[in-house]
Tab-separated table of C-alpha atoms and ligand atoms in Angstrom:
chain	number	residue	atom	x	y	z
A	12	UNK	CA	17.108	7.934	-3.163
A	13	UNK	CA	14.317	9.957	-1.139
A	14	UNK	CA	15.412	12.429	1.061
A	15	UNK	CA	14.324	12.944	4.783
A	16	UNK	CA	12.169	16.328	6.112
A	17	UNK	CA	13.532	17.974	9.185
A	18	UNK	CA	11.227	19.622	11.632
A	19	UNK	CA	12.954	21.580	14.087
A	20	UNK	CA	10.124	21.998	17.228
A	21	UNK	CA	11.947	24.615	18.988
A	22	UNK	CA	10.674	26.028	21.778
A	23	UNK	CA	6.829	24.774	22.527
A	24	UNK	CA	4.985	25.730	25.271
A	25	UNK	CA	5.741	23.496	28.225
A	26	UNK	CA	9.473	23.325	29.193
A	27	UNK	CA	10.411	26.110	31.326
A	28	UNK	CA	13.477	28.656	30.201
A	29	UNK	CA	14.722	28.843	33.973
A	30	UNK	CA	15.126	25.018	34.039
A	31	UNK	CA	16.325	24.762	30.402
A	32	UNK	CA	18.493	28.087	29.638
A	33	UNK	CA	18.800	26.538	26.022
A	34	UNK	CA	15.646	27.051	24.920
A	35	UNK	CA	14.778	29.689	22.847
A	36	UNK	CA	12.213	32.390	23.692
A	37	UNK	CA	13.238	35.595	22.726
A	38	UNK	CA	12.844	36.598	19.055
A	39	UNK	CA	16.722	36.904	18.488
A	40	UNK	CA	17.023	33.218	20.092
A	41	UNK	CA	14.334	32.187	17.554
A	42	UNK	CA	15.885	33.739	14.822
A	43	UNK	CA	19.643	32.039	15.484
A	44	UNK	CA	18.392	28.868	16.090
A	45	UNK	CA	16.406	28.814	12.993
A	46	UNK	CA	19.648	29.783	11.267
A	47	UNK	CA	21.542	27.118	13.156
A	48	UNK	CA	19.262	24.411	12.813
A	49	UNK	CA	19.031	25.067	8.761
A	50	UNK	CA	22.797	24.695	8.990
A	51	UNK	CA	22.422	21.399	10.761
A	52	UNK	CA	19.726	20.026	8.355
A	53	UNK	CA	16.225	21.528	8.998
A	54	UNK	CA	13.672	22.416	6.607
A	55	UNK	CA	10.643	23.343	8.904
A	56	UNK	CA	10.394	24.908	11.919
A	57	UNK	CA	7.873	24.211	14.277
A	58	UNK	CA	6.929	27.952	16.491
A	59	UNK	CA	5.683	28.558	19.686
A	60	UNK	CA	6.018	31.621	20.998
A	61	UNK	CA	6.742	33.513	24.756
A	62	UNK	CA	6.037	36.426	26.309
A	63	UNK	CA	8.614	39.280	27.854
A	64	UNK	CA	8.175	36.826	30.699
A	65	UNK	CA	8.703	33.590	28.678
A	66	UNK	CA	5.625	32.458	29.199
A	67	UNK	CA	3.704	31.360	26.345
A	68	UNK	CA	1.620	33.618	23.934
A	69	UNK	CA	-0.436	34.129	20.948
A	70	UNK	CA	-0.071	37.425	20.651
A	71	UNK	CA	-0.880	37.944	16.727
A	72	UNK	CA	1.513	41.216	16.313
A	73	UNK	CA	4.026	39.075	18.661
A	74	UNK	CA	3.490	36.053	15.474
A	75	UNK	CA	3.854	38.470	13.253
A	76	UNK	CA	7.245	39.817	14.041
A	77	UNK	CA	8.523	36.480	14.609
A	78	UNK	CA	7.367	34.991	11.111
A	79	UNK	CA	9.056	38.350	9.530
A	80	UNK	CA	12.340	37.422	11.671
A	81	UNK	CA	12.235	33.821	10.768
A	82	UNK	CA	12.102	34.693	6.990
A	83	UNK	CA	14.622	37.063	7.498
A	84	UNK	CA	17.511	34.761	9.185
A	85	UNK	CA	16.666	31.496	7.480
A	86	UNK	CA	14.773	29.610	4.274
A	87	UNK	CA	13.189	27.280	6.601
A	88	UNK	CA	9.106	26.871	6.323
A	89	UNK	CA	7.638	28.759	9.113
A	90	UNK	CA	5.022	26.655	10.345
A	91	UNK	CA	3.256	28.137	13.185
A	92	UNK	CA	1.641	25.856	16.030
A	93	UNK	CA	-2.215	26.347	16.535
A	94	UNK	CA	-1.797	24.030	19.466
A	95	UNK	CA	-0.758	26.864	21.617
A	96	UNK	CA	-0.475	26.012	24.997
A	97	UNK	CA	-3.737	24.167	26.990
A	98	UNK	CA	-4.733	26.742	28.429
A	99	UNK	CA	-5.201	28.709	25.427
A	100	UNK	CA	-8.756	29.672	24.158
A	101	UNK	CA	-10.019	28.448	20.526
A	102	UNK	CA	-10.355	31.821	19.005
A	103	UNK	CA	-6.871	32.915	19.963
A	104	UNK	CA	-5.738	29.401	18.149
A	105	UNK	CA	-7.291	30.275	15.291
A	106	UNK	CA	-6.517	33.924	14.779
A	107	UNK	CA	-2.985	32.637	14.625
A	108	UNK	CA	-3.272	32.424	10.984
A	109	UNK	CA	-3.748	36.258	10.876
A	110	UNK	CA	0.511	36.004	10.838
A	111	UNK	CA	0.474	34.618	7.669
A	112	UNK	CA	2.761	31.711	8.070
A	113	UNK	CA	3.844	29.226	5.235
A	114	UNK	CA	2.319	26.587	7.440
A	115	UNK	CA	0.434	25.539	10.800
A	116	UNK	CA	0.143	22.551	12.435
A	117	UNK	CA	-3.506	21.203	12.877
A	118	UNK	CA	-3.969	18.460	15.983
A	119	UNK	CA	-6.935	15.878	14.765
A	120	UNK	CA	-8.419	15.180	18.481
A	121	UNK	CA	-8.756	16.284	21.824
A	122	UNK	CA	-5.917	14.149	23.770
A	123	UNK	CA	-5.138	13.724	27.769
A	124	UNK	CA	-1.547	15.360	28.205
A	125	UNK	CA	-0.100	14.793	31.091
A	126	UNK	CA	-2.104	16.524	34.098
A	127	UNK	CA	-3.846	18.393	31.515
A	128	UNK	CA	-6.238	17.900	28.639
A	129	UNK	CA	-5.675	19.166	25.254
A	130	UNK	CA	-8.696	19.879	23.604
A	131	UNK	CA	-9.441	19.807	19.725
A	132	UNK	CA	-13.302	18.665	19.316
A	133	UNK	CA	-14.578	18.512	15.963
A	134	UNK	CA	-16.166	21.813	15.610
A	135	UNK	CA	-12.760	23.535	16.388
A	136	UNK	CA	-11.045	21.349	14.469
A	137	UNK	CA	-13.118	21.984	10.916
A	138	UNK	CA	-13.473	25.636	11.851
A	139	UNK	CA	-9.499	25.310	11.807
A	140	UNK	CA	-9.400	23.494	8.397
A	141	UNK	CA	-11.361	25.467	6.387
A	142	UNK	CA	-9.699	28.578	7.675
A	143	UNK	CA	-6.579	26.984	6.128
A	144	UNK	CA	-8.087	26.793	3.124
A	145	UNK	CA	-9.697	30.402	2.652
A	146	UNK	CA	-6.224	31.648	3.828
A	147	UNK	CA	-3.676	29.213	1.670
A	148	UNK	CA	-1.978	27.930	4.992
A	149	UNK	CA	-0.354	24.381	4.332
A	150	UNK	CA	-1.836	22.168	7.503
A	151	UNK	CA	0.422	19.577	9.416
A	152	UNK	CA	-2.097	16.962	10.282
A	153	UNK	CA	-0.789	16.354	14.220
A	154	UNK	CA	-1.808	12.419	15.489
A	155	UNK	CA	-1.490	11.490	18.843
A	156	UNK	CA	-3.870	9.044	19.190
A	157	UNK	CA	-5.759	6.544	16.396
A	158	UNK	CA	-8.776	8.441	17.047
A	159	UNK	CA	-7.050	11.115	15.662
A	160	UNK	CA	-6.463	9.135	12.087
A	161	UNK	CA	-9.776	8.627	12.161
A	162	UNK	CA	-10.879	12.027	12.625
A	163	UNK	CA	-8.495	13.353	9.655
A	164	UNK	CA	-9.921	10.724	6.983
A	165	UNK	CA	-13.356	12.443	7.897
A	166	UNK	CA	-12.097	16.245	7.597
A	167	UNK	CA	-10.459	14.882	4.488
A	168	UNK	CA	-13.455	13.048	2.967
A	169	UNK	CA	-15.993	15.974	3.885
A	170	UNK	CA	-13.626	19.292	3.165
A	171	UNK	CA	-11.261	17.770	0.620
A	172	UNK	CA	-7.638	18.073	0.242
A	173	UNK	CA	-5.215	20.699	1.948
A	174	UNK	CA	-3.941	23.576	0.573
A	175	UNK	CA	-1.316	22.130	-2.392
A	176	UNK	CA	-3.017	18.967	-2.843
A	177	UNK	CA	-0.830	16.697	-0.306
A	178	UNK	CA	-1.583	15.757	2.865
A	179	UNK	CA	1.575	15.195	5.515
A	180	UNK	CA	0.937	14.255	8.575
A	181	UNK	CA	2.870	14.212	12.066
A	182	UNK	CA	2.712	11.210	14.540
A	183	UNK	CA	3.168	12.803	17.769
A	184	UNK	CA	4.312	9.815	20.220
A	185	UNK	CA	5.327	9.031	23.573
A	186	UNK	CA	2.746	12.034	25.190
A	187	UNK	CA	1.849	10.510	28.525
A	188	UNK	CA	-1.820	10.116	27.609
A	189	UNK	CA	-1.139	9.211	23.944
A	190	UNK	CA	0.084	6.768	21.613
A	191	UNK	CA	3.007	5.135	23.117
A	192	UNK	CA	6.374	5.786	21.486
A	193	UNK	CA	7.461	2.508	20.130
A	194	UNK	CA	7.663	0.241	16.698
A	195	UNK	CA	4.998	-1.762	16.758
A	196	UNK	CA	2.129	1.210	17.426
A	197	UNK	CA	4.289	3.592	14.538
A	198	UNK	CA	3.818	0.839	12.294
A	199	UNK	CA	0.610	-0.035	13.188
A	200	UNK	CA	-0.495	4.197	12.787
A	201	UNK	CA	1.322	4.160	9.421
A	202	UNK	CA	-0.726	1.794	7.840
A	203	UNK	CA	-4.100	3.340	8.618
A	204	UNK	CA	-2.763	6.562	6.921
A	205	UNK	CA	-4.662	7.678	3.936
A	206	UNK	CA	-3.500	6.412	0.570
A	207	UNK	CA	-0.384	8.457	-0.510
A	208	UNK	CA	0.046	10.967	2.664
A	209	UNK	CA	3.617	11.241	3.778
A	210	UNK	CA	4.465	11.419	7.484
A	211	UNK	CA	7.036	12.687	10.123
A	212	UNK	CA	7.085	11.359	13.584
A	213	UNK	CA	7.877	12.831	16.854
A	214	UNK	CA	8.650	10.680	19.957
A	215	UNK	CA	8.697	12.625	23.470
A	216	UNK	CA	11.072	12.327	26.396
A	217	UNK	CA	12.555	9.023	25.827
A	218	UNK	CA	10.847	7.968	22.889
A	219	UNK	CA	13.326	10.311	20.813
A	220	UNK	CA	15.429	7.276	19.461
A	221	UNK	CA	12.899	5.087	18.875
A	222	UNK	CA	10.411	6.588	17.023
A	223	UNK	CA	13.489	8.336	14.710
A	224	UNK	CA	15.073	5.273	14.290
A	225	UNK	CA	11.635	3.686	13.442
A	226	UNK	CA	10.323	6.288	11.281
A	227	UNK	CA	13.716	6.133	9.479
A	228	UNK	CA	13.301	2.468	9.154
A	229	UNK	CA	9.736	2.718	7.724
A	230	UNK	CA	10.231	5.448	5.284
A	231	UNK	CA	8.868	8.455	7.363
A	232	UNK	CA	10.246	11.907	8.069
A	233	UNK	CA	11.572	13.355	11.552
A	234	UNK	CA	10.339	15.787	14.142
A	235	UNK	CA	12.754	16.893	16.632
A	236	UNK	CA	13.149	19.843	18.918
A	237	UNK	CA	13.247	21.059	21.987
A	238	UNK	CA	9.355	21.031	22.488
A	239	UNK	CA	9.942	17.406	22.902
A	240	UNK	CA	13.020	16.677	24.245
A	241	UNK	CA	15.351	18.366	26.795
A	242	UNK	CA	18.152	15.674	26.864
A	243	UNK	CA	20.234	13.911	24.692
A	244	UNK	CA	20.987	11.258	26.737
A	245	UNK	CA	20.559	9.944	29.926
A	246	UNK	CA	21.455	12.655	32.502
A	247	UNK	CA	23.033	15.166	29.728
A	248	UNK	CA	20.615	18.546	28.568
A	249	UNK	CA	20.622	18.906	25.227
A	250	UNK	CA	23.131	22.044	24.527
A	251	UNK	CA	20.526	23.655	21.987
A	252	UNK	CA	18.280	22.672	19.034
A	253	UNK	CA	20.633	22.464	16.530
A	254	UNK	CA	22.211	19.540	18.324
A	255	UNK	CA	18.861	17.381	18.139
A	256	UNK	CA	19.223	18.213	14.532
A	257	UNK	CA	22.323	16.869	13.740
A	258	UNK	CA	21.412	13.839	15.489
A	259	UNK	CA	18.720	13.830	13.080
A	260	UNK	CA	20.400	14.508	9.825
A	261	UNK	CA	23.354	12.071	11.020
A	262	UNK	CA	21.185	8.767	11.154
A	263	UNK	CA	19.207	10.219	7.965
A	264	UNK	CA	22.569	10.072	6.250
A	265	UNK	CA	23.148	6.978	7.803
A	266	UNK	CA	20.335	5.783	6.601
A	267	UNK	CA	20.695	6.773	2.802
A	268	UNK	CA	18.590	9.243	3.367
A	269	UNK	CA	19.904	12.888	3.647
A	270	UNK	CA	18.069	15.846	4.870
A	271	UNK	CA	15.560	17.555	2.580
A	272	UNK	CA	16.691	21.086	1.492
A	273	UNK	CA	13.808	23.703	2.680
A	274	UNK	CA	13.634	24.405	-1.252
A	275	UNK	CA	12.794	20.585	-2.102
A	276	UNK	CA	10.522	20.448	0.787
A	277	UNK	CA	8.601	23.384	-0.200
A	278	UNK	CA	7.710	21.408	-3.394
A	279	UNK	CA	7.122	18.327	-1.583
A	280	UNK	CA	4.961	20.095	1.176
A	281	UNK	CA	3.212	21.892	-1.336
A	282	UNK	CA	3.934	24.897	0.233
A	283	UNK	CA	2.622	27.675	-2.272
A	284	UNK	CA	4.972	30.857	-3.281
A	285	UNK	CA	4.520	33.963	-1.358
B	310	KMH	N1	1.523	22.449	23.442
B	310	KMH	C1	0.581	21.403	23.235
B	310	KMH	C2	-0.595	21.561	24.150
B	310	KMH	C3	0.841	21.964	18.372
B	310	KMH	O1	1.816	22.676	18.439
B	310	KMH	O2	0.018	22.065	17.476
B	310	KMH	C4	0.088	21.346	21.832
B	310	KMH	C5	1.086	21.317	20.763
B	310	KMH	C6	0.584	20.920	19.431
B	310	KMH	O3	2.240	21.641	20.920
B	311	ZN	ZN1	3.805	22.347	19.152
């Protein structure tokens, strides 16, 4: 029986703390929802940061701190996002591997988002990879669009494999300017994967269920989180992250197959020792 990876995406960088008091921005928020959400069946978290403000920030010492503090309150792979926020400049996404985290995520294309464009061209995005590579960071291959799939079998073909040999990819869905959030386009993104690459995916708003349910179906892994949803069901906030993890490790269970301890996925990810 295979076992399913949890990615708790706690925070990110666009839902507002004033409209959802859940969400965590303050370092000791970080630190017990990690905690929590290991409890409930994570392995990985996914970390965006805010400011005194809680706005978002990539403030390296700020990174720092909060990688320490994740370590210390949990086992969970700290995977920091180099996604940022859109507004954020390309050096200030890359120098977020100065904080040394287990992991980082690593978005394939530049993607309409809403309002907003998020930009990942080419050059930033092989400057990105190969800094994962001179620093031993474990990337997250992010997909929101094919384009994307495409754009990951070239960094792959030209730079070679990640950083412990496996490549794992997340299918972000359901971002109003991306892949839609349903079966058919999951399935259809799954099979133009490269040869032996596991996957999680991620669907936004209310593409939750489908997407988990889907990737559950098809053999994938789950994202969930705050980042990407803010209710658990029609009308009802979510109460925290730890109850989109539950969620998550309930139909895992359901479906034969239980969350992933962060020990097993550290082998799986490749992630190497510190
Ligand atoms: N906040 C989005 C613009 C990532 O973390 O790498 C980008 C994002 C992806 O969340
Ligand atoms: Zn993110």
């Amino acid at each position: 029986m295979t076992s399913t990876l949890i990615t708790v995406a706690a925070t990110g960088a666009e839902a507002d703390k004033a409209s959802a008091p859940a969400l965590p921005v303050t370092l000791d928020e970080l630190a017990r929802t990690a905690a929590e959400c290991e409890k409930a069946g994570a392995a990985v978290i996914h970390v965006h940061i805010r400011d005194d403000d809680a706005q978002p920030t990539l403030d390296v010492g700020r990174l720092k701190d909060t990688v320490a503090a994740l370590r210390a309150a949990s086992d969970l792979i700290v995977q920091l996002s180099t996604g940022g926020a859109v507004t954020d400049p390309f050096e200030a996404r890359l120098a977020v591997l100065d904080a040394q985290p287990d992991g980082c995520s690593l978005t394939c294309g530049t993607v309409n988002f809403g309002d907003d464009v998020f930009a990942n061209p080419w050059g930033f995005i092989k400057d990105l990879y190969q800094l994962t590579l001179e620093r031993g960071v474990v990337p997250e291959f992010e997909l929101f669009d094919f384009g994307h799939i495409a754009a990951m079998h070239r960094l792959l073909a030209e730079f070679g494999p990640p950083v412990g040999g496996h490549v794992h990819c997340d299918l972000v869905m359901g971002v109003p300017g991306g892949m839609p959030g349903d079966v058919a386009t999951l399935a259809a993104a799954v099979e133009r994967l490269p040869a032996g690459a596991t996957w999680s995916a991620t669907g936004i708003g209310r593409t939750t269920l489908p997407v988990m349910f889907g990737a559950l179906a098809a053999g994938g892994h789950l994202r969930v989180g705050m980042e990407d949803t803010l209710t658990f069901a029609r009308g009802r906030p979510v109460s925290g992250n730890a109850e989109l993890v539950q969620r998550a490790a309930d139909a895992a269970t359901l479906a034969q197959r239980p969350p992933m301890t962060p020990a097993a996925a550290r082998e799986f990810l490749g992630i190497p020792p510190r």
